[in-house]
Amino acid sequence: MGKPILGIIGGGQLGSMLSTAAKEIDVKTVIYCDDIDAPAQNFANEFIYGKYNDEEKINEFVSKVDVVTFEFENIPYETLNKISHNKKVLPKPKINKIVQNRLFEKDFVNNINIRTTSYVAVKNDSDLKSSTELLPGILKTCTLGYDGKGQFKINSEKDLNNLNVDFNKEYILEKQVKLKKEISVIVTRFSHQKYEIYEPIENIHEDQILKYSKIPADISEKLFHKSMDWATLIAEELEYIGTLCVEYFIDKNDNLYLNEIAPRVHNSGHLTINSHNISQFENHVRAVCGLEKIETKKLYNAKMINLIGEDISFYRNKKFNENEFFYDYLKNEIKEKRKMGHLTIITK
Ligand code: ADP
Ligand code: MG
């Protein structure tokens, strides 16, 4: 029997890197994306352009593949659920429903005794005005936020008067954590108690966008283990299949808090392409396609730099050393704050 054909919803750089990893192990990919210029079409075997609610196009896509996964979590639940009546969708659509919503997500992890910062649901102005004990805090839309989009920093009660918030949406107010560090843990779950897990990655954000990642993370042994234990607990509780990333905060007193779960491959894991024998992308493809699980080992330490907006121009003309790996996402337009590529540097 041949290997399954993998359908990937979403055509950004994560879709590109999934397709590249798939190709290396002879798995064919079909990308479905609502952006006609989706960069992943340069890396996949086939590309279908269509809206996420276009039933006819989705059916065409589904007919061409054996299993469906996605590279971003904000695909309408209805779409994923409908597909799952015909073909396997992994990770399961119901997981998306939890993780798509910051409130459901935080309730879920607190229920399994994983700590988050204090938070409250905010539906209107008076909810907000009665939650001032959480200030300084960050007001976030419950759904559809990424790279800091849909977030409002609220330092004190005074700021509440100048807020321009659209209460047609639902929000969550989070107490601001006094950050010492941010880390993430990436785990790929294959089946019950069967995992490959990467060591914690240390992350630096600029303007709420990831800028640098590195391994090893400079953290205590206790947090090293705790962050990995929590990530596997989450994957197990969700009966997750595929690669998942957990983002954490560490405060000045070395307390660990879960920030958010990404039910997909993650930007902080790009360095695993070069640092490990099996990348987060290959592990994802292996898990969702039901292929062999291979023991994942670190070969090198590494750091990754995200090339955002105009950063890319300099690197497109640069010469690289043997230990430097440059990735150009081949996006057709340079935009401010847009992730255009990345550079990974490995070291012994
Ligand atoms: P996104 O979905 O946009 O990645 P996050 O909730 O991860 O949203 O927020 C982006 C970044 O903003 C975080 O990585 C962190 O640097 C900062 N941030 C968000 N929430 C908090 C918080 N409660 N306390 C401190 N920093 C925060
Ligand atoms: Mg985040």
Coordinates of C-alpha atoms in Angstrom, one line a residue, residues 1 29 39 64-65 98 101 118 170 181 194 207 210 213 229 231 237 243 286 300 314 322 341 347:
M1 CA 0.0 0.0 0.0
T29 CA 0.5 17.0 -0.4
P39 CA 3.3 30.7 -0.8
K64 CA -8.0 14.1 -3.7
V65 CA -6.6 13.3 -0.3
I98 CA -11.5 24.5 22.5
N101 CA -11.2 30.4 22.0
S118 CA -5.8 35.3 36.2
E170 CA -16.1 38.6 23.0
K181 CA 11.2 34.8 30.0
K194 CA 3.3 7.6 22.5
D207 CA 5.9 44.0 19.4
L210 CA 8.2 36.2 17.8
S213 CA 14.1 31.3 19.4
D229 CA 5.1 17.4 31.6
A231 CA 2.6 19.8 27.3
E237 CA -6.1 15.0 27.6
T243 CA 2.3 18.3 16.5
R286 CA 4.3 11.0 10.4
Y300 CA 22.8 20.5 17.5
F314 CA 19.3 42.0 3.2
E322 CA 27.9 26.3 6.6
G341 CA 11.6 34.2 6.1
T347 CA 26.1 25.2 17.0

